[in-house]
CSV table of C-alpha atoms and ligand atoms in Angstrom, one decimal:
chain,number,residue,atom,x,y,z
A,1,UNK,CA,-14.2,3.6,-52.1
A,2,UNK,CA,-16.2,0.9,-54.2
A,3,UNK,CA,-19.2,2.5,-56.1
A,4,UNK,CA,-22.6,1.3,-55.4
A,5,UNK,CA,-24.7,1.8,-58.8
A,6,UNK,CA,-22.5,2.6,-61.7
A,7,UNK,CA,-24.1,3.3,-64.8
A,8,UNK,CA,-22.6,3.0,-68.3
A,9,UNK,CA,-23.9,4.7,-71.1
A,10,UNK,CA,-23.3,4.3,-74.3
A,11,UNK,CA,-22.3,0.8,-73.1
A,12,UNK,CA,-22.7,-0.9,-76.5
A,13,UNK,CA,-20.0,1.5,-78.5
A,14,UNK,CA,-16.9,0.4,-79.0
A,15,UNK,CA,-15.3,2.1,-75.5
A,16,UNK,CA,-18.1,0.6,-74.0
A,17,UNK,CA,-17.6,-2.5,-74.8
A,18,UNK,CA,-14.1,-2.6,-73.5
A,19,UNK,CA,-14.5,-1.0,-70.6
A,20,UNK,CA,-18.0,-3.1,-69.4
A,21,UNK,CA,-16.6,-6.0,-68.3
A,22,UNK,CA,-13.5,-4.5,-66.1
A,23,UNK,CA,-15.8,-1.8,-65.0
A,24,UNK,CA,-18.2,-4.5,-63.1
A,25,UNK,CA,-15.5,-5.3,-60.5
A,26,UNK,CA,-15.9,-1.7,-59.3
A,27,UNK,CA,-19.3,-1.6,-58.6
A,28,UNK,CA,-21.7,-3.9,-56.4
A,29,UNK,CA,-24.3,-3.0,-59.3
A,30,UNK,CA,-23.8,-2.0,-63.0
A,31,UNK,CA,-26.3,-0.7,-65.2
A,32,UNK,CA,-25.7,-0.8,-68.8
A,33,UNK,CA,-27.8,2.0,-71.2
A,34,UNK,CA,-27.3,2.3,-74.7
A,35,UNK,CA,-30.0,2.9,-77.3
A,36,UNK,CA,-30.9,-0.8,-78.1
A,37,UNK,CA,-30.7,-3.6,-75.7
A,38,UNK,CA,-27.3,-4.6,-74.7
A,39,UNK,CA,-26.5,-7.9,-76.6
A,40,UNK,CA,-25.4,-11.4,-75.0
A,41,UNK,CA,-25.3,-12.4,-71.8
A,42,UNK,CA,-25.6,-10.6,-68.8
A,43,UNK,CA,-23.0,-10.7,-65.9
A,44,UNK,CA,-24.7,-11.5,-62.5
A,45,UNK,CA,-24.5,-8.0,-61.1
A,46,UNK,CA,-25.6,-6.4,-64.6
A,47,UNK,CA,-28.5,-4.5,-65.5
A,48,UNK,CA,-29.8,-3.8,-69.1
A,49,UNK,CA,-31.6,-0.6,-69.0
A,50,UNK,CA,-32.2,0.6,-73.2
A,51,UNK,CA,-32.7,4.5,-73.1
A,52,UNK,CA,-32.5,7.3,-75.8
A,53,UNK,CA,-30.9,10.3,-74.3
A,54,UNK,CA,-33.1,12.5,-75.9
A,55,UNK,CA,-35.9,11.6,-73.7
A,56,UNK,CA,-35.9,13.5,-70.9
A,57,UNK,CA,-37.9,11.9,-68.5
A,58,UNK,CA,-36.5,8.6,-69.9
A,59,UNK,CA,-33.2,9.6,-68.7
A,60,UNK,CA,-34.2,10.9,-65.2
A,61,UNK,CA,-36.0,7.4,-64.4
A,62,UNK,CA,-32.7,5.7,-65.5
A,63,UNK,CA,-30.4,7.5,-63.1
A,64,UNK,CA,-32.9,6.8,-60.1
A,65,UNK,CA,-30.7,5.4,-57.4
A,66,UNK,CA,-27.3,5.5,-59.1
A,67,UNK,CA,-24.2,6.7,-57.4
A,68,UNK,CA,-21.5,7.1,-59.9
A,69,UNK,CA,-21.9,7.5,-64.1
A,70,UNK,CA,-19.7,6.6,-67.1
A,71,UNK,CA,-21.0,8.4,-69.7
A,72,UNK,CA,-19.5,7.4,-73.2
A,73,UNK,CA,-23.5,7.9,-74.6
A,74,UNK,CA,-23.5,10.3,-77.3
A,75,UNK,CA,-22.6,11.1,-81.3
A,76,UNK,CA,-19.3,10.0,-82.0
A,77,UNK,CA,-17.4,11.7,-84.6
A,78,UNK,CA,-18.0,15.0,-86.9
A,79,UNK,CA,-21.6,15.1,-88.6
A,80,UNK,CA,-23.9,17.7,-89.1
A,81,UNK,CA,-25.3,20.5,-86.2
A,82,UNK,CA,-28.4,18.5,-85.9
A,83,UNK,CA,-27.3,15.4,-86.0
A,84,UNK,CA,-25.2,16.2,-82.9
A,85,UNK,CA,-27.1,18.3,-81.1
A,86,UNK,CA,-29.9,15.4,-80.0
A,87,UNK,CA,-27.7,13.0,-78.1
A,88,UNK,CA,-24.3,15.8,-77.2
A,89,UNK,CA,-26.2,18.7,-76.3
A,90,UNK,CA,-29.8,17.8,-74.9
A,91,UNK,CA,-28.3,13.9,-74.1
A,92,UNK,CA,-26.1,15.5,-71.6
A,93,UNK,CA,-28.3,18.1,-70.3
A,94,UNK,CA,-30.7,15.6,-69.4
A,95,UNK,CA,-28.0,13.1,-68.2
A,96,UNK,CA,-26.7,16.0,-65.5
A,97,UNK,CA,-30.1,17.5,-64.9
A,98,UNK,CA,-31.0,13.5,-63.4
A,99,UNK,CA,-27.9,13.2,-61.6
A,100,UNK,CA,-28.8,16.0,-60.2
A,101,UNK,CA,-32.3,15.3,-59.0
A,102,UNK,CA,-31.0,11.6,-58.1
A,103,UNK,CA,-27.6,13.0,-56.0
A,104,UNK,CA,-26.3,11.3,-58.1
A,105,UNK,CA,-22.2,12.0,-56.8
A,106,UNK,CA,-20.2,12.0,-59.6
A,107,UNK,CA,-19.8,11.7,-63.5
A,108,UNK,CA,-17.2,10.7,-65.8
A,109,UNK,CA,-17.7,12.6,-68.7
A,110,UNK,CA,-16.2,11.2,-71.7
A,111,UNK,CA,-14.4,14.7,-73.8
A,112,UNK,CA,-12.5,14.3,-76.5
A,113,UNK,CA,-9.2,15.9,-77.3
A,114,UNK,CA,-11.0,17.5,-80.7
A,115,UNK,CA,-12.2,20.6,-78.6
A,116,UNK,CA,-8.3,21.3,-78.6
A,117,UNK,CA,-8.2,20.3,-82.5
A,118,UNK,CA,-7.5,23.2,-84.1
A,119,UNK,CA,-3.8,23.7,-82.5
A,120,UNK,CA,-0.8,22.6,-85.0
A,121,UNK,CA,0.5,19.2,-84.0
A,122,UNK,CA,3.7,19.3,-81.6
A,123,UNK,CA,1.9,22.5,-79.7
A,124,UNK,CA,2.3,21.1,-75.7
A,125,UNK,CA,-1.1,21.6,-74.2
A,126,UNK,CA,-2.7,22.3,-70.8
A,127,UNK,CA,-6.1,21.3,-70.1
A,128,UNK,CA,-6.5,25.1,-69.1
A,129,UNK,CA,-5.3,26.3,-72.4
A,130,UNK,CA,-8.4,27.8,-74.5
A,131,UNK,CA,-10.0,25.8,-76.3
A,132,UNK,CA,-9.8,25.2,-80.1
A,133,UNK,CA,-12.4,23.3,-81.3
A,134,UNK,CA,-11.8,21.6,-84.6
A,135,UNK,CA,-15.5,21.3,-85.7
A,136,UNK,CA,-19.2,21.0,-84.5
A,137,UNK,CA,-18.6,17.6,-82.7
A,138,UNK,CA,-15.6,19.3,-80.6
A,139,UNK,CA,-18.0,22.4,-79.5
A,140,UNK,CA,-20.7,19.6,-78.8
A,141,UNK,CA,-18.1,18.6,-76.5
A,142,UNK,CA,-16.2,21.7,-74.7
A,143,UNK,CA,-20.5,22.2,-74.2
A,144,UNK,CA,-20.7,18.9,-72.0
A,145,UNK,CA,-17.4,20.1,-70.4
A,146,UNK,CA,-19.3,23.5,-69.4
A,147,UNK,CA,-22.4,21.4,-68.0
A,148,UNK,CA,-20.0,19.8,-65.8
A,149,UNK,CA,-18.7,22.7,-64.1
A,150,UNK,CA,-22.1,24.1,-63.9
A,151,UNK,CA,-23.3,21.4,-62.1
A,152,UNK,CA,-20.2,21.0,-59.9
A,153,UNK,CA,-20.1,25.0,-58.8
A,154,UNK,CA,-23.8,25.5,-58.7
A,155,UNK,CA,-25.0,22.2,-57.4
A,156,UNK,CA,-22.4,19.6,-56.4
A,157,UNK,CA,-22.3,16.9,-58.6
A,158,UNK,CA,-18.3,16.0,-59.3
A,159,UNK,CA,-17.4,15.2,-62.6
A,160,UNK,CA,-14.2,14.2,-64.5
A,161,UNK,CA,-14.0,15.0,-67.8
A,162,UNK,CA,-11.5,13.0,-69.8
A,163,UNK,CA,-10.6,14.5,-73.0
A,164,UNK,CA,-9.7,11.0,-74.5
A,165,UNK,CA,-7.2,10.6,-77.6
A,166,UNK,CA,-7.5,7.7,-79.9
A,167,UNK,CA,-8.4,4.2,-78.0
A,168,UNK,CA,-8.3,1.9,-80.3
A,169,UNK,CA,-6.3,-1.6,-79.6
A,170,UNK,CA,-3.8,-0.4,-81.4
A,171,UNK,CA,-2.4,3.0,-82.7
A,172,UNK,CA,-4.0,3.2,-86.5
A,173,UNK,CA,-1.6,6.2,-87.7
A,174,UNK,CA,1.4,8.7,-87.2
A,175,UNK,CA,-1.2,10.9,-85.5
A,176,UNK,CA,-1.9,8.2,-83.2
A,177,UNK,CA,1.8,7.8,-81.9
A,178,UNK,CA,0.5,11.2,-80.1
A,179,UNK,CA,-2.8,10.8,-79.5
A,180,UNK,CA,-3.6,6.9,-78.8
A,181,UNK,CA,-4.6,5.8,-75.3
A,182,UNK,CA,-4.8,2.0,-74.5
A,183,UNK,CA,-7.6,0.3,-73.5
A,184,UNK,CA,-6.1,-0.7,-70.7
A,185,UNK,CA,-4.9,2.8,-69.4
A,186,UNK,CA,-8.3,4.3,-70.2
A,187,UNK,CA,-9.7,1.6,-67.7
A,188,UNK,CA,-7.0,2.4,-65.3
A,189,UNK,CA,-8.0,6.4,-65.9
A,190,UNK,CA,-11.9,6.1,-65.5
A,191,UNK,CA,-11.1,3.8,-62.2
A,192,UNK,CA,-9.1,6.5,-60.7
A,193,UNK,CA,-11.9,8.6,-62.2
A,194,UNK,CA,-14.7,7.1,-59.8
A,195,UNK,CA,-12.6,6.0,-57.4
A,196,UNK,CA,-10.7,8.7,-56.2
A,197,UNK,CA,-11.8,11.4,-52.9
A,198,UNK,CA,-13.3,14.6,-53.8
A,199,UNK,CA,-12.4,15.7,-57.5
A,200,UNK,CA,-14.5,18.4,-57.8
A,201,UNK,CA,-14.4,19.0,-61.2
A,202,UNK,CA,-11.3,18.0,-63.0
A,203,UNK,CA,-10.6,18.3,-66.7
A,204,UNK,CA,-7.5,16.1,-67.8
A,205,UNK,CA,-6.1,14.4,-71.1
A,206,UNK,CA,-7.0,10.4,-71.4
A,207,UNK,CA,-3.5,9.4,-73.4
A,208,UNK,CA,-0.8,6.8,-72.7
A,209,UNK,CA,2.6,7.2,-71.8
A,210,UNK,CA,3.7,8.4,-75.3
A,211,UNK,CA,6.9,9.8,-75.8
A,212,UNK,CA,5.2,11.7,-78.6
A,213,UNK,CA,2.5,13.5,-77.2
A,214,UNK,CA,1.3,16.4,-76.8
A,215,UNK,CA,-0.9,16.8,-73.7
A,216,UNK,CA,0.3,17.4,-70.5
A,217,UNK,CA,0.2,14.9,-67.7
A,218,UNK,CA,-2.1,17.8,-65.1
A,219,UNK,CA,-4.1,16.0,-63.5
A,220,UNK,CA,-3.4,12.5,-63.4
A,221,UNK,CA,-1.3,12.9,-59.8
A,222,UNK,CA,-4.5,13.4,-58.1
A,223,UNK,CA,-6.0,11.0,-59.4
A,224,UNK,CA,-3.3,8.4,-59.3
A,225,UNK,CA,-3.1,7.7,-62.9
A,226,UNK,CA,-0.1,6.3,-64.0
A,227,UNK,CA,-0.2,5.2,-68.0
A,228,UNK,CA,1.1,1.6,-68.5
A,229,UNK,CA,1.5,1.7,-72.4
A,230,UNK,CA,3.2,3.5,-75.3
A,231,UNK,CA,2.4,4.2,-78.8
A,232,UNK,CA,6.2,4.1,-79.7
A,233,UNK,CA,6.9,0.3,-80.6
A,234,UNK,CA,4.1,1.0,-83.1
A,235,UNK,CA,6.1,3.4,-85.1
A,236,UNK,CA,7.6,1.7,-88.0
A,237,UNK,CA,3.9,-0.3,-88.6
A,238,UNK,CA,2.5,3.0,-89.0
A,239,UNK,CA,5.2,4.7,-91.0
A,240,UNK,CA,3.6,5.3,-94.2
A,241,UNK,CA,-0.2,6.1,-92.8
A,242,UNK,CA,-0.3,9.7,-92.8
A,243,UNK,CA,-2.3,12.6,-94.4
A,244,UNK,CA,-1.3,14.9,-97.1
A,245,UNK,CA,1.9,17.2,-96.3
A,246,UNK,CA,0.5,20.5,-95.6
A,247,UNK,CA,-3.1,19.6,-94.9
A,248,UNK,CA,-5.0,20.9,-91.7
A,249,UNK,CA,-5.6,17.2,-91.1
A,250,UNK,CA,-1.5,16.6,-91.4
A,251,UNK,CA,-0.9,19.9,-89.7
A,252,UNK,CA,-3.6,20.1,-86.5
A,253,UNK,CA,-4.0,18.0,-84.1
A,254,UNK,CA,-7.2,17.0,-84.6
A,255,UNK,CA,-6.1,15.0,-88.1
A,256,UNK,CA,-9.1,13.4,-89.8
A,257,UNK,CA,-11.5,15.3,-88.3
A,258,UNK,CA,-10.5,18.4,-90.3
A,259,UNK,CA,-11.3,16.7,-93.6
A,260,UNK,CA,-14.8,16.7,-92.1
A,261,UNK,CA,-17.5,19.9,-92.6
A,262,UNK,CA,-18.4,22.2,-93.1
A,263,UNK,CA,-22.1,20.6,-93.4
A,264,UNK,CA,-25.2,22.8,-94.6
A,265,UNK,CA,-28.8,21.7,-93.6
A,266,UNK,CA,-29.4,18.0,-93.1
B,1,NAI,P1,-19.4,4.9,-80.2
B,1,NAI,O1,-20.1,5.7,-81.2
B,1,NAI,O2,-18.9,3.5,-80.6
B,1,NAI,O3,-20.4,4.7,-79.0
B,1,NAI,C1,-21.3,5.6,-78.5
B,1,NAI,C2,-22.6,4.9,-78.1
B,1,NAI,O4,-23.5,5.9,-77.7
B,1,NAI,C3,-23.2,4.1,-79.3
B,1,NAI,O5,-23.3,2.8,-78.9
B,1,NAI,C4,-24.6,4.8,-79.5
B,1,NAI,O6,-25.6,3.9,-79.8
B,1,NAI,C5,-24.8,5.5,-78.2
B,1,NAI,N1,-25.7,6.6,-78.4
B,1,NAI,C6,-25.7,7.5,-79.4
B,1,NAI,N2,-26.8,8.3,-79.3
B,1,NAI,C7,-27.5,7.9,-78.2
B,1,NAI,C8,-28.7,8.3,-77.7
B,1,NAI,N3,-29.5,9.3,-78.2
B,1,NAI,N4,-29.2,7.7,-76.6
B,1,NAI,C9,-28.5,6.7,-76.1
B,1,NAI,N5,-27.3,6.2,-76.6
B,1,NAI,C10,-26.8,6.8,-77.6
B,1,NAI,O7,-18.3,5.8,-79.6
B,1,NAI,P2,-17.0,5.3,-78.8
B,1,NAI,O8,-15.8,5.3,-79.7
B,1,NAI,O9,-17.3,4.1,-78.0
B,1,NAI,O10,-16.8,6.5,-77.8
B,1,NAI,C11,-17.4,6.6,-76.5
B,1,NAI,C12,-17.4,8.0,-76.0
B,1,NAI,O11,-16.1,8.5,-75.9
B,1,NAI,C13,-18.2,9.0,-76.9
B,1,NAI,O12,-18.8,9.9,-76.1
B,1,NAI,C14,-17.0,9.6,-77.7
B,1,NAI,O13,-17.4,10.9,-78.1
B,1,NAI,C15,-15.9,9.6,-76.7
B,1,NAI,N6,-14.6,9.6,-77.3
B,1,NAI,C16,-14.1,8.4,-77.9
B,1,NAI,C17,-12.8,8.4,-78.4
B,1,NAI,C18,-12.3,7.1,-79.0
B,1,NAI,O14,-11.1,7.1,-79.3
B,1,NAI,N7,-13.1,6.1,-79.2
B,1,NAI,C19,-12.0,9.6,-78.3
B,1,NAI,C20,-12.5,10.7,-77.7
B,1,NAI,C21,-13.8,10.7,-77.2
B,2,15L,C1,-12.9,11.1,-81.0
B,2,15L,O1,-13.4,11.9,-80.3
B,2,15L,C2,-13.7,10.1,-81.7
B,2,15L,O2,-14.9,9.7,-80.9
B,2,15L,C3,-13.0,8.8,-82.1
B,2,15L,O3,-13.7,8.1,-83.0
B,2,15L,C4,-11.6,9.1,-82.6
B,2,15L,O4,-11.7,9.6,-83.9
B,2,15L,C5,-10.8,10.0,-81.7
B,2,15L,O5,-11.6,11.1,-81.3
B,2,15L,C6,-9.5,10.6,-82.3
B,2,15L,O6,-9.3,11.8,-82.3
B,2,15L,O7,-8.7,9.8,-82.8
């Protein structure tokens, strides 16, 4: 069924930007948050509605009559406790608390495949294998993933939480011939994400059809996702961009991201 009011957060990051424009077709309304105003032009069924996550009573006015959320908002890559904590931890407490007191339906949570970082590359995972974290940001993450069953079992509200690879236009390294997910499939994913009966709460890997990779396919059945790309014809372009033989970020899966941390105080 077609959404009613979709919000996007985090819609001026570089996921949001690529999803924005297909995501309008799916929805009668969008509603694009991001920090700052959302630049250029605005679609005829768009809404620009600036919020910091960290604001708590910002965030519960913004989700006032919305049906469905994308939520990208949040702290991107491996950084300090603090530095995380604002928009990963209390962002997405106050994002589910609203959609909670709005009935808000469902969310689409976007996870990241570094709560599984710390397994050795090659390991085949489940997305009900224990998690591994591979630094603050991961935990930050596997936290938002705990919110979401919370508020699914306790209160209702569905979520699907995609624990997305590397979308990037095109694969940037070995790693990625595992990990990398299409723009195009990730649209294809979060559609089937909002648009798909009753999913509870549902925690699946967001990667492309790669011969390479690592993640197991549970999940995208019931939700209809079938991956349209491959990392593979990107091999021999990224031959030679790989990490140090022997490194954690050559060895586990979560690559760059262990060459991050530990970080003291701010
Ligand atoms: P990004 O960093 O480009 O975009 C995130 C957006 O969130 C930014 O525009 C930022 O301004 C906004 N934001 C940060 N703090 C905020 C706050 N306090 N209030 C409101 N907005 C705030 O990240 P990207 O690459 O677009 O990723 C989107 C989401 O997907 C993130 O949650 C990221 O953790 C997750 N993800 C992305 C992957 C990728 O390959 N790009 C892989 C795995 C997960
Ligand atoms: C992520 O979670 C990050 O947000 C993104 O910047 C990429 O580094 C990605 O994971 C990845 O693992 O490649």
């Amino acid at each position: 069924p077609r959404v009613d009011t979709l919000l996007l957060t985090g819609a001026a990051g570089t996921v949001g930007r690529m999803l924005r424009g297909p995501l309008g077709s799916l929805c009668r309304r969008l509603i694009l948050s991001d920090l700052k105003a959302t630049a250029g032009p605005l679609a005829a069924n768009e809404e620009d509605r600036p919020c910091d996550l960290t604001d708590r009573s910002a965030v519960q006015r913004l989700l006032e009559g919305v049906d469905a959320v994308v939520h990208l908002g949040a702290y991107s890559v491996e950084a300090p406790f603090e530095q995380l904590a604002r928009a990963n931890l209390d962002g997405v407490f106050h994002l589910y608390e609203a959609a909670r007191l709005a009935g808000t339906r469902r969310v689409v949570f976007a996870s990241s495949n570094h709560v599984t970082g710390c397994y050795p590359q090659g390991q085949w995972l489940e997305p009900t294998d224990p998690a591994r974290p591979d630094g603050y940001y991961g935990v930050t993450k596997l936290f938002g993933e705990g919110m979401a069953q919370l508020y699914w079992y306790r209160y209702g509200v569905e979520s699907v939480c995609l624990r997305i690879g590397t979308c990037t236009p095109e694969p940037p390294d070995r790693r990625a011939l595992s990990t990398w997910i299409s723009p195009r499939d990730l649209f294809s994913l979060v559609a089937a994400s909002l648009k798909t009966p009753e999913v509870g709460c549902l925690i699946t890997y967001a990667v492309s059809d790669n011969p390479a990779r690592w993640w197991s396919d549970s999940g995208w059945a019931q939700l209809g996702y079938q991956p349209q790309d491959s990392a593979e014809p990107w091999r021999d372009q990224v031959g030679d961009r790989v990490f140090p033989e022997g490194s954690p970020m050559a060895r586990l899966q979560g690559g760059s991201f262990l060459g991050m941390g530990p970080f003291g105080a701010p």
